[in-house]
Amino acid sequence: MNISPLSIYQAKKRISQHITRTPLVRAHELSDLCEAEIRCKLEIMQPTGAFKLRGATNAILQLNEEQRKRGVVAVSTGNHGRGVAYAAREQSIHAVICLSGLVPENKVEAIKSLGADVRIIGNSQDEAEIEANRLTEEEGLIQISPFDHPDVISGQGTIGLELLEDFPEVNCVVVPLSGGGLIGGIALALKAASPKIHVVGVTMEKGPAMILSLKAGKPVEVNEEDSLADSLGGGIGLQNQYTLKLVQELVDETLLVSEDEIGRAIRYVLQTQRMILEGGAAVGIAALLAKKLDVRGKNVALIYSGNNIAEKKLKNVLDYL
Ligand SMILES: *Cc1c(COP(=O)(O)O)cnc(C)c1O
C-alpha cells in the first residue's frame, strides 16, 4: 500500500504552497465543560472552506503531462468537488464534478464558479458515480476518489502532522467520519508518532456506511437521506480498497450522533466560539455535548472539517435559539 507516514510527509512538502496551514485554537468553554484541554483544528479556513483541498491538491499535483491533458473527474457530496475544482483550476486542468441531487445549492454554485463542469445525476453518490465511471471509461478522464485513493488519504493525513507540531501533548483526536480518508490519514500520522493516541471517529445516525461496514467486516450499501451532515452521506464503495482497512486497524472507537445533537453542536460553536460549522464538521462537538465520549483529563484535538453549510439549514438550526 503506498500510504505511509512517509507518503504523508511527502504530501506535506508537495501541497504546502497550495493550501492553508490552518491554526489550532483552544475551545475554552468546552474545555471547562468536559474538564479537558480541547483544541480545534480550523480546516474551515481553507480557501474552499473544507480540508478536502489537501487530498485533492496532493492527487492533482502528481498527475503526469498526459493525465493533465485528459482532465479529472470526481464524485462528491460537495466539498471534495470544490477542492478538486480549485486545485484543477490552479493547474489549468479541466475538471468534471458529478454530484447527486442531495448536494446543497451553495456547494453546487461554489464548484461552478471555480470553472468546473458540473453534472447533477440522481439522488445518491452511487448514481453520480455511474456517470463518473462512464467519463473515466469512455472519455479517459482521471478519476479522483473523495476518500479511497492513496494520494487523497496522504493529503488529509497532513492534518495529523500539523497537529503533532502544534500540540505534541495530544492524546485523543476526534474526527468526523464518512468514507474514512480524513480519519485514515490522520490516524496513520498520529499512530506513527505514538500508538497510544486515542483516535475516535464520529458520524451521523442516518446512513453510517463505515460503521455498518466495520460491523459487517466488508463494505455495505446504505440509503442516502438528507441530513444536516450532508458532507458525511454516501457509501464507502463496494470495491473499497484502502479506507476500510485503515479504519479497522487504526481507529479505536466510533460513535453515532443524531440530527438534533448535530444541530445543538452547531449552535454551541456559534455561541461559544463565534464560528459557523457545517453539520459534518460538528459531529465531534455533538458527541461531547451528548456525553457519548468521556475525555476528562485528556488533551483533545477536534477537527473542524468544514463550514459550507447551506444558509437554509443554518437558519433552521438557529431558529431554536
Ligand atoms: C468529506 C468530509 C468529511 C468526512 O471525510 P471522509 O474522508 O469522507 O471520512 C468530514 N467533514 C467534512 C466537512 C467533509 O467534507
mmCIF file of N, CA and C in Angstrom, residues 102 123-127 178 204-213 218-225 232-238:
data_model
loop_
_atom_site.group_PDB
_atom_site.id
_atom_site.type_symbol
_atom_site.label_atom_id
_atom_site.label_comp_id
_atom_site.label_asym_id
_atom_site.label_seq_id
_atom_site.Cartn_x
_atom_site.Cartn_y
_atom_site.Cartn_z
ATOM 1 N N LEU A 102 -28.819 15.611 -3.872
ATOM 2 C CA LEU A 102 -28.843 15.943 -2.441
ATOM 3 C C LEU A 102 -27.828 17.022 -2.066
ATOM 4 N N ASN A 123 -30.118 10.765 -7.069
ATOM 5 C CA ASN A 123 -30.244 11.216 -5.694
ATOM 6 C C ASN A 123 -29.324 10.508 -4.718
ATOM 7 N N SER A 124 -28.200 10.006 -5.244
ATOM 8 C CA SER A 124 -27.229 9.370 -4.350
ATOM 9 C C SER A 124 -25.839 9.447 -4.977
ATOM 10 N N GLN A 125 -24.834 9.255 -4.117
ATOM 11 C CA GLN A 125 -23.443 9.198 -4.576
ATOM 12 C C GLN A 125 -23.261 8.072 -5.590
ATOM 13 N N ASP A 126 -23.955 6.944 -5.334
ATOM 14 C CA ASP A 126 -23.806 5.784 -6.217
ATOM 15 C C ASP A 126 -24.220 6.139 -7.637
ATOM 16 N N GLU A 127 -25.341 6.871 -7.771
ATOM 17 C CA GLU A 127 -25.809 7.247 -9.108
ATOM 18 C C GLU A 127 -24.834 8.220 -9.771
ATOM 19 N N SER A 178 -16.733 9.681 7.433
ATOM 20 C CA SER A 178 -17.665 9.254 6.386
ATOM 21 C C SER A 178 -16.980 8.146 5.589
ATOM 22 N N MET A 204 -22.940 10.333 11.541
ATOM 23 C CA MET A 204 -24.364 10.584 11.805
ATOM 24 C C MET A 204 -25.149 9.279 11.783
ATOM 25 N N GLU A 205 -26.276 9.281 12.471
ATOM 26 C CA GLU A 205 -27.122 8.080 12.523
ATOM 27 C C GLU A 205 -27.692 7.725 11.158
ATOM 28 N N LYS A 206 -27.937 8.742 10.313
ATOM 29 C CA LYS A 206 -28.548 8.487 9.004
ATOM 30 C C LYS A 206 -27.514 7.907 8.030
ATOM 31 N N GLY A 207 -27.557 6.618 7.802
ATOM 32 C CA GLY A 207 -26.666 6.000 6.814
ATOM 33 C C GLY A 207 -25.196 6.013 7.175
ATOM 34 N N PRO A 208 -24.827 5.457 8.350
ATOM 35 C CA PRO A 208 -23.409 5.461 8.767
ATOM 36 C C PRO A 208 -22.623 4.344 8.095
ATOM 37 N N ALA A 209 -22.237 4.567 6.841
ATOM 38 C CA ALA A 209 -21.693 3.491 5.999
ATOM 39 C C ALA A 209 -20.469 2.815 6.614
ATOM 40 N N MET A 210 -19.530 3.602 7.142
ATOM 41 C CA MET A 210 -18.300 2.987 7.639
ATOM 42 C C MET A 210 -18.575 2.147 8.880
ATOM 43 N N ILE A 211 -19.434 2.631 9.762
ATOM 44 C CA ILE A 211 -19.702 1.881 10.993
ATOM 45 C C ILE A 211 -20.402 0.557 10.664
ATOM 46 N N LEU A 212 -21.355 0.598 9.736
ATOM 47 C CA LEU A 212 -22.035 -0.642 9.331
ATOM 48 C C LEU A 212 -21.060 -1.591 8.630
ATOM 49 N N SER A 213 -20.135 -1.024 7.859
ATOM 50 C CA SER A 213 -19.149 -1.851 7.158
ATOM 51 C C SER A 213 -18.165 -2.490 8.151
ATOM 52 N N LYS A 218 -17.094 -5.996 5.909
ATOM 53 C CA LYS A 218 -16.940 -5.727 4.474
ATOM 54 C C LYS A 218 -17.814 -4.522 4.100
ATOM 55 N N PRO A 219 -17.529 -3.881 2.962
ATOM 56 C CA PRO A 219 -18.312 -2.691 2.610
ATOM 57 C C PRO A 219 -19.795 -3.025 2.441
ATOM 58 N N VAL A 220 -20.666 -2.228 3.046
ATOM 59 C CA VAL A 220 -22.109 -2.416 2.851
ATOM 60 C C VAL A 220 -22.705 -1.137 2.258
ATOM 61 N N GLU A 221 -23.816 -1.310 1.558
ATOM 62 C CA GLU A 221 -24.512 -0.164 0.971
ATOM 63 C C GLU A 221 -25.415 0.492 2.005
ATOM 64 N N VAL A 222 -25.619 1.790 1.885
ATOM 65 C CA VAL A 222 -26.549 2.488 2.789
ATOM 66 C C VAL A 222 -27.508 3.333 1.958
ATOM 67 N N ASN A 223 -28.647 3.604 2.549
ATOM 68 C CA ASN A 223 -29.575 4.547 1.933
ATOM 69 C C ASN A 223 -29.088 5.951 2.213
ATOM 70 N N GLU A 224 -29.172 6.816 1.212
ATOM 71 C CA GLU A 224 -28.766 8.193 1.438
ATOM 72 C C GLU A 224 -29.981 9.059 1.682
ATOM 73 N N GLU A 225 -29.978 9.787 2.797
ATOM 74 C CA GLU A 225 -31.088 10.691 3.120
ATOM 75 C C GLU A 225 -30.512 12.081 3.338
ATOM 76 N N LEU A 232 -21.328 14.013 5.056
ATOM 77 C CA LEU A 232 -20.968 12.669 5.524
ATOM 78 C C LEU A 232 -21.806 11.588 4.847
ATOM 79 N N GLY A 233 -22.615 11.956 3.842
ATOM 80 C CA GLY A 233 -23.507 10.990 3.203
ATOM 81 C C GLY A 233 -22.781 10.064 2.239
ATOM 82 N N GLY A 234 -23.458 8.950 1.892
ATOM 83 C CA GLY A 234 -22.934 8.050 0.868
ATOM 84 C C GLY A 234 -22.226 6.835 1.433
ATOM 85 N N GLY A 235 -21.985 5.875 0.562
ATOM 86 C CA GLY A 235 -21.336 4.633 0.972
ATOM 87 C C GLY A 235 -19.822 4.758 0.969
ATOM 88 N N ILE A 236 -19.139 3.628 1.307
ATOM 89 C CA ILE A 236 -17.667 3.642 1.266
ATOM 90 C C ILE A 236 -17.167 2.976 -0.014
ATOM 91 N N GLY A 237 -18.105 2.604 -0.901
ATOM 92 C CA GLY A 237 -17.729 1.941 -2.154
ATOM 93 C C GLY A 237 -17.646 0.441 -1.936
ATOM 94 N N LEU A 238 -18.410 -0.319 -2.719
ATOM 95 C CA LEU A 238 -18.403 -1.780 -2.524
ATOM 96 C C LEU A 238 -17.041 -2.371 -2.877
#
